[in-house]
Amino acid sequence: LVVGTAGHIDHGKTTLVKALTGIDTDRLAEEKKRGMSIELGFARWQISEDFEVDLIDVPGHEKFVGTMTSGASGIEAAILVISVEDGIMPQTREHLRVLEFLGVKSLIVALSKCDLADAEIIEWQREEINQFFQSQRLKPLEVVNISIPDRLGLNSLAESLLSVGRSGREHMKGNDPILAV
């Protein structure tokens, strides 16, 4: 399964990929210096014995939306990362539009940095996200609370992606004579 990250700058896309895979996708000196993704990053995540995900980590800054678009063109599913501190921001909306345009069907929202907010703020942000998606064409399969320091939500995210991947495999088996054998 090829999965792309999406979302506003500094909402935790690269940090999430590193927590899931152990790979820091910000490999350029300029990315380290500026503390932001500039180029596409790639990481393989072995979720289970028989299932792996290829993650494409995209930049969130508005100046790099072209890079985000080129990286998103091959993805089958996406993780839209939204920080509990900021909520839905301009690049959140822009990245969602790109995902819709490219025909991505499976979306999971990761509500990141939940360790930095209390339960009331987290619930308020979840309500804001649910309200926002009521008017969107692409709807999330799930909204997962994420906290990297606590590793909160990482297993739930893995289970969600496993479900997306397995349902995709089942769909493909019925349509592809090579896989149906």
PDB file of C-alpha atoms in Angstrom:
ATOM      1  CA  LEU A   1       0.000   0.000   0.000  1.00  0.00           C
ATOM      2  CA  VAL A   2       1.380   3.414  -0.945  1.00  0.00           C
ATOM      3  CA  VAL A   3       0.319   6.024   1.614  1.00  0.00           C
ATOM      4  CA  GLY A   4       1.062   9.725   1.528  1.00  0.00           C
ATOM      5  CA  THR A   5       1.106  12.187   4.344  1.00  0.00           C
ATOM      6  CA  ALA A   6      -0.682  15.485   3.874  1.00  0.00           C
ATOM      7  CA  GLY A   7      -1.286  18.573   5.970  1.00  0.00           C
ATOM      8  CA  HIS A   8      -0.152  22.001   7.036  1.00  0.00           C
ATOM      9  CA  ILE A   9       3.477  22.765   7.864  1.00  0.00           C
ATOM     10  CA  ASP A  10       4.566  21.849  11.408  1.00  0.00           C
ATOM     11  CA  HIS A  11       1.595  19.602  12.099  1.00  0.00           C
ATOM     12  CA  GLY A  12       3.861  16.583  12.542  1.00  0.00           C
ATOM     13  CA  LYS A  13       3.894  14.627   9.270  1.00  0.00           C
ATOM     14  CA  THR A  14       7.626  13.867   9.296  1.00  0.00           C
ATOM     15  CA  THR A  15       7.641  13.202  13.040  1.00  0.00           C
ATOM     16  CA  LEU A  16       4.795  10.731  12.574  1.00  0.00           C
ATOM     17  CA  VAL A  17       6.620   8.923   9.760  1.00  0.00           C
ATOM     18  CA  LYS A  18       9.738   8.683  11.932  1.00  0.00           C
ATOM     19  CA  ALA A  19       7.720   7.333  14.872  1.00  0.00           C
ATOM     20  CA  LEU A  20       6.147   4.676  12.650  1.00  0.00           C
ATOM     21  CA  THR A  21       9.260   3.620  10.718  1.00  0.00           C
ATOM     22  CA  GLY A  22      12.333   4.877  12.552  1.00  0.00           C
ATOM     23  CA  ILE A  23      13.300   6.764   9.369  1.00  0.00           C
ATOM     24  CA  ASP A  24      13.802  10.524   9.332  1.00  0.00           C
ATOM     25  CA  THR A  25      12.619  11.494   5.858  1.00  0.00           C
ATOM     26  CA  ASP A  26      14.138  14.971   6.169  1.00  0.00           C
ATOM     27  CA  ARG A  27      17.577  14.024   4.876  1.00  0.00           C
ATOM     28  CA  LEU A  28      18.811  17.272   3.274  1.00  0.00           C
ATOM     29  CA  ALA A  29      21.013  19.675   5.219  1.00  0.00           C
ATOM     30  CA  GLU A  30      18.669  22.531   4.278  1.00  0.00           C
ATOM     31  CA  GLU A  31      15.692  20.615   5.713  1.00  0.00           C
ATOM     32  CA  LYS A  32      17.562  20.037   8.971  1.00  0.00           C
ATOM     33  CA  LYS A  33      18.645  23.676   9.117  1.00  0.00           C
ATOM     34  CA  ARG A  34      15.183  25.083   8.431  1.00  0.00           C
ATOM     35  CA  GLY A  35      13.295  22.431  10.396  1.00  0.00           C
ATOM     36  CA  MET A  36      10.891  21.723   7.543  1.00  0.00           C
ATOM     37  CA  SER A  37      10.478  19.298   4.672  1.00  0.00           C
ATOM     38  CA  ILE A  38      11.443  20.613   1.252  1.00  0.00           C
ATOM     39  CA  GLU A  39      11.667  17.432  -0.810  1.00  0.00           C
ATOM     40  CA  LEU A  40       9.623  14.263  -0.809  1.00  0.00           C
ATOM     41  CA  GLY A  41      10.670  11.709   1.792  1.00  0.00           C
ATOM     42  CA  PHE A  42      10.227   7.951   1.544  1.00  0.00           C
ATOM     43  CA  ALA A  43      10.030   5.252   4.194  1.00  0.00           C
ATOM     44  CA  ARG A  44       8.954   1.621   4.263  1.00  0.00           C
ATOM     45  CA  TRP A  45       6.830   0.497   7.203  1.00  0.00           C
ATOM     46  CA  GLN A  46       6.400  -3.209   7.899  1.00  0.00           C
ATOM     47  CA  ILE A  47       3.057  -3.202   9.721  1.00  0.00           C
ATOM     48  CA  SER A  48       2.755  -6.975  10.020  1.00  0.00           C
ATOM     49  CA  GLU A  49       4.506 -10.091   8.757  1.00  0.00           C
ATOM     50  CA  ASP A  50       2.563 -10.020   5.526  1.00  0.00           C
ATOM     51  CA  PHE A  51       1.841  -6.331   5.024  1.00  0.00           C
ATOM     52  CA  GLU A  52       3.972  -3.265   4.421  1.00  0.00           C
ATOM     53  CA  VAL A  53       3.263   0.346   3.653  1.00  0.00           C
ATOM     54  CA  ASP A  54       5.393   2.630   1.525  1.00  0.00           C
ATOM     55  CA  LEU A  55       5.064   6.093   3.025  1.00  0.00           C
ATOM     56  CA  ILE A  56       5.589   9.252   0.999  1.00  0.00           C
ATOM     57  CA  ASP A  57       6.155  12.201   3.305  1.00  0.00           C
ATOM     58  CA  VAL A  58       5.331  15.472   1.572  1.00  0.00           C
ATOM     59  CA  PRO A  59       6.242  19.068   2.454  1.00  0.00           C
ATOM     60  CA  GLY A  60       3.504  21.108   4.120  1.00  0.00           C
ATOM     61  CA  HIS A  61       4.681  24.623   3.296  1.00  0.00           C
ATOM     62  CA  GLU A  62       2.630  26.530   0.727  1.00  0.00           C
ATOM     63  CA  LYS A  63       5.728  27.170  -1.419  1.00  0.00           C
ATOM     64  CA  PHE A  64       6.153  23.415  -1.913  1.00  0.00           C
ATOM     65  CA  VAL A  65       2.604  22.439  -2.911  1.00  0.00           C
ATOM     66  CA  GLY A  66       3.956  21.447  -6.352  1.00  0.00           C
ATOM     67  CA  THR A  67       6.302  18.983  -4.660  1.00  0.00           C
ATOM     68  CA  MET A  68       3.397  17.735  -2.553  1.00  0.00           C
ATOM     69  CA  THR A  69       1.301  17.235  -5.692  1.00  0.00           C
ATOM     70  CA  SER A  70       4.007  15.265  -7.475  1.00  0.00           C
ATOM     71  CA  GLY A  71       4.465  13.039  -4.424  1.00  0.00           C
ATOM     72  CA  ALA A  72       0.759  12.496  -3.987  1.00  0.00           C
ATOM     73  CA  SER A  73       0.188  11.425  -7.570  1.00  0.00           C
ATOM     74  CA  GLY A  74       1.021   7.764  -6.873  1.00  0.00           C
ATOM     75  CA  ILE A  75      -0.614   7.257  -3.502  1.00  0.00           C
ATOM     76  CA  GLU A  76      -3.482   4.889  -2.794  1.00  0.00           C
ATOM     77  CA  ALA A  77      -4.387   6.253   0.640  1.00  0.00           C
ATOM     78  CA  ALA A  78      -3.487   9.286   2.735  1.00  0.00           C
ATOM     79  CA  ILE A  79      -2.939  10.315   6.318  1.00  0.00           C
ATOM     80  CA  LEU A  80      -4.062  13.919   6.767  1.00  0.00           C
ATOM     81  CA  VAL A  81      -2.187  15.227   9.799  1.00  0.00           C
ATOM     82  CA  ILE A  82      -3.914  18.004  11.736  1.00  0.00           C
ATOM     83  CA  SER A  83      -2.317  19.470  14.860  1.00  0.00           C
ATOM     84  CA  VAL A  84      -4.568  19.720  17.902  1.00  0.00           C
ATOM     85  CA  GLU A  85      -2.876  23.080  18.563  1.00  0.00           C
ATOM     86  CA  ASP A  86      -3.834  24.708  15.246  1.00  0.00           C
ATOM     87  CA  GLY A  87      -6.694  22.719  13.804  1.00  0.00           C
ATOM     88  CA  ILE A  88      -7.526  22.980  10.121  1.00  0.00           C
ATOM     89  CA  MET A  89      -5.207  25.444   8.384  1.00  0.00           C
ATOM     90  CA  PRO A  90      -4.747  26.668   4.783  1.00  0.00           C
ATOM     91  CA  GLN A  91      -2.464  23.832   3.646  1.00  0.00           C
ATOM     92  CA  THR A  92      -4.783  21.304   5.322  1.00  0.00           C
ATOM     93  CA  ARG A  93      -7.489  22.481   2.923  1.00  0.00           C
ATOM     94  CA  GLU A  94      -5.109  22.742  -0.027  1.00  0.00           C
ATOM     95  CA  HIS A  95      -3.674  19.256   0.485  1.00  0.00           C
ATOM     96  CA  LEU A  96      -7.191  17.821   0.830  1.00  0.00           C
ATOM     97  CA  ARG A  97      -8.100  19.385  -2.540  1.00  0.00           C
ATOM     98  CA  VAL A  98      -5.020  17.814  -4.149  1.00  0.00           C
ATOM     99  CA  LEU A  99      -5.952  14.404  -2.694  1.00  0.00           C
ATOM    100  CA  GLU A 100      -9.503  14.767  -4.029  1.00  0.00           C
ATOM    101  CA  PHE A 101      -8.245  15.843  -7.451  1.00  0.00           C
ATOM    102  CA  LEU A 102      -5.918  12.840  -7.632  1.00  0.00           C
ATOM    103  CA  GLY A 103      -8.755  10.469  -6.786  1.00  0.00           C
ATOM    104  CA  VAL A 104      -7.530   9.238  -3.404  1.00  0.00           C
ATOM    105  CA  LYS A 105     -10.374   7.212  -1.882  1.00  0.00           C
ATOM    106  CA  SER A 106      -9.010   6.244   1.545  1.00  0.00           C
ATOM    107  CA  LEU A 107      -8.224   8.976   4.052  1.00  0.00           C
ATOM    108  CA  ILE A 108      -7.355   8.752   7.729  1.00  0.00           C
ATOM    109  CA  VAL A 109      -7.036  11.887   9.828  1.00  0.00           C
ATOM    110  CA  ALA A 110      -4.301  11.890  12.460  1.00  0.00           C
ATOM    111  CA  LEU A 111      -5.045  14.500  15.122  1.00  0.00           C
ATOM    112  CA  SER A 112      -1.454  15.096  16.186  1.00  0.00           C
ATOM    113  CA  LYS A 113       0.259  16.524  19.270  1.00  0.00           C
ATOM    114  CA  CYS A 114      -2.501  15.331  21.602  1.00  0.00           C
ATOM    115  CA  ASP A 115       0.035  15.297  24.444  1.00  0.00           C
ATOM    116  CA  LEU A 116      -0.025  19.124  24.269  1.00  0.00           C
ATOM    117  CA  ALA A 117      -3.757  19.503  24.929  1.00  0.00           C
ATOM    118  CA  ASP A 118      -6.280  18.482  27.534  1.00  0.00           C
ATOM    119  CA  ALA A 119      -9.278  16.264  26.817  1.00  0.00           C
ATOM    120  CA  GLU A 120     -11.623  19.227  26.314  1.00  0.00           C
ATOM    121  CA  ILE A 121      -9.432  20.798  23.591  1.00  0.00           C
ATOM    122  CA  ILE A 122      -8.974  17.426  21.889  1.00  0.00           C
ATOM    123  CA  GLU A 123     -12.731  16.850  21.832  1.00  0.00           C
ATOM    124  CA  TRP A 124     -13.345  20.394  20.549  1.00  0.00           C
ATOM    125  CA  GLN A 125     -10.839  19.872  17.704  1.00  0.00           C
ATOM    126  CA  ARG A 126     -12.442  16.525  16.829  1.00  0.00           C
ATOM    127  CA  GLU A 127     -15.820  18.276  16.606  1.00  0.00           C
ATOM    128  CA  GLU A 128     -14.283  20.981  14.368  1.00  0.00           C
ATOM    129  CA  ILE A 129     -12.785  18.299  12.126  1.00  0.00           C
ATOM    130  CA  ASN A 130     -16.083  16.399  11.926  1.00  0.00           C
ATOM    131  CA  GLN A 131     -17.940  19.611  11.089  1.00  0.00           C
ATOM    132  CA  PHE A 132     -15.374  20.529   8.413  1.00  0.00           C
ATOM    133  CA  PHE A 133     -15.645  17.133   6.729  1.00  0.00           C
ATOM    134  CA  GLN A 134     -19.442  17.316   6.550  1.00  0.00           C
ATOM    135  CA  SER A 135     -19.017  19.660   3.570  1.00  0.00           C
ATOM    136  CA  GLN A 136     -16.129  17.758   1.910  1.00  0.00           C
ATOM    137  CA  ARG A 137     -16.289  15.149  -0.845  1.00  0.00           C
ATOM    138  CA  LEU A 138     -13.423  13.066   0.580  1.00  0.00           C
ATOM    139  CA  LYS A 139     -14.373  11.872   4.053  1.00  0.00           C
ATOM    140  CA  PRO A 140     -11.995  10.278   6.565  1.00  0.00           C
ATOM    141  CA  LEU A 141     -12.474   6.637   7.428  1.00  0.00           C
ATOM    142  CA  GLU A 142     -11.365   7.506  10.933  1.00  0.00           C
ATOM    143  CA  VAL A 143      -9.926  10.309  13.079  1.00  0.00           C
ATOM    144  CA  VAL A 144      -7.105   8.962  15.257  1.00  0.00           C
ATOM    145  CA  ASN A 145      -5.683  10.892  18.216  1.00  0.00           C
ATOM    146  CA  ILE A 146      -1.878  10.806  17.994  1.00  0.00           C
ATOM    147  CA  SER A 147       0.819  11.606  20.535  1.00  0.00           C
ATOM    148  CA  ILE A 148       4.329  10.692  19.445  1.00  0.00           C
ATOM    149  CA  PRO A 149       6.003  10.927  22.898  1.00  0.00           C
ATOM    150  CA  ASP A 150       3.314   8.655  24.390  1.00  0.00           C
ATOM    151  CA  ARG A 151       2.957   6.556  21.203  1.00  0.00           C
ATOM    152  CA  LEU A 152      -0.778   7.151  21.579  1.00  0.00           C
ATOM    153  CA  GLY A 153      -2.782   6.159  18.528  1.00  0.00           C
ATOM    154  CA  LEU A 154       0.054   4.586  16.528  1.00  0.00           C
ATOM    155  CA  ASN A 155      -1.410   1.072  16.859  1.00  0.00           C
ATOM    156  CA  SER A 156      -4.856   2.380  15.876  1.00  0.00           C
ATOM    157  CA  LEU A 157      -3.346   4.070  12.836  1.00  0.00           C
ATOM    158  CA  ALA A 158      -1.592   0.820  11.882  1.00  0.00           C
ATOM    159  CA  GLU A 159      -4.860  -1.124  12.235  1.00  0.00           C
ATOM    160  CA  SER A 160      -6.701   1.415  10.072  1.00  0.00           C
ATOM    161  CA  LEU A 161      -4.086   1.210   7.326  1.00  0.00           C
ATOM    162  CA  LEU A 162      -4.044  -2.578   7.557  1.00  0.00           C
ATOM    163  CA  SER A 163      -7.798  -2.547   7.024  1.00  0.00           C
ATOM    164  CA  VAL A 164      -7.463  -0.199   4.027  1.00  0.00           C
ATOM    165  CA  GLY A 165      -4.731  -2.376   2.535  1.00  0.00           C
ATOM    166  CA  ARG A 166      -6.567  -5.634   3.041  1.00  0.00           C
ATOM    167  CA  SER A 167      -9.821  -4.290   1.613  1.00  0.00           C
ATOM    168  CA  GLY A 168      -7.848  -3.005  -1.372  1.00  0.00           C
ATOM    169  CA  ARG A 169      -6.299  -6.433  -1.872  1.00  0.00           C
ATOM    170  CA  GLU A 170      -9.715  -8.093  -1.783  1.00  0.00           C
ATOM    171  CA  HIS A 171     -11.025  -5.599  -4.331  1.00  0.00           C
ATOM    172  CA  MET A 172      -8.039  -6.198  -6.595  1.00  0.00           C
ATOM    173  CA  LYS A 173      -8.358  -9.977  -6.371  1.00  0.00           C
ATOM    174  CA  GLY A 174     -11.751  -9.815  -7.997  1.00  0.00           C
ATOM    175  CA  ASN A 175     -10.538  -7.622 -10.863  1.00  0.00           C
ATOM    176  CA  ASP A 176      -7.034  -8.802 -11.635  1.00  0.00           C
ATOM    177  CA  PRO A 177      -6.668 -12.261 -13.181  1.00  0.00           C
ATOM    178  CA  ILE A 178      -3.023 -12.492 -12.092  1.00  0.00           C
ATOM    179  CA  LEU A 179      -3.901 -11.936  -8.441  1.00  0.00           C
ATOM    180  CA  ALA A 180      -6.991 -14.137  -8.616  1.00  0.00           C
ATOM    181  CA  VAL A 181      -4.925 -17.279  -9.409  1.00  0.00           C
TER     182      VAL A 181
END
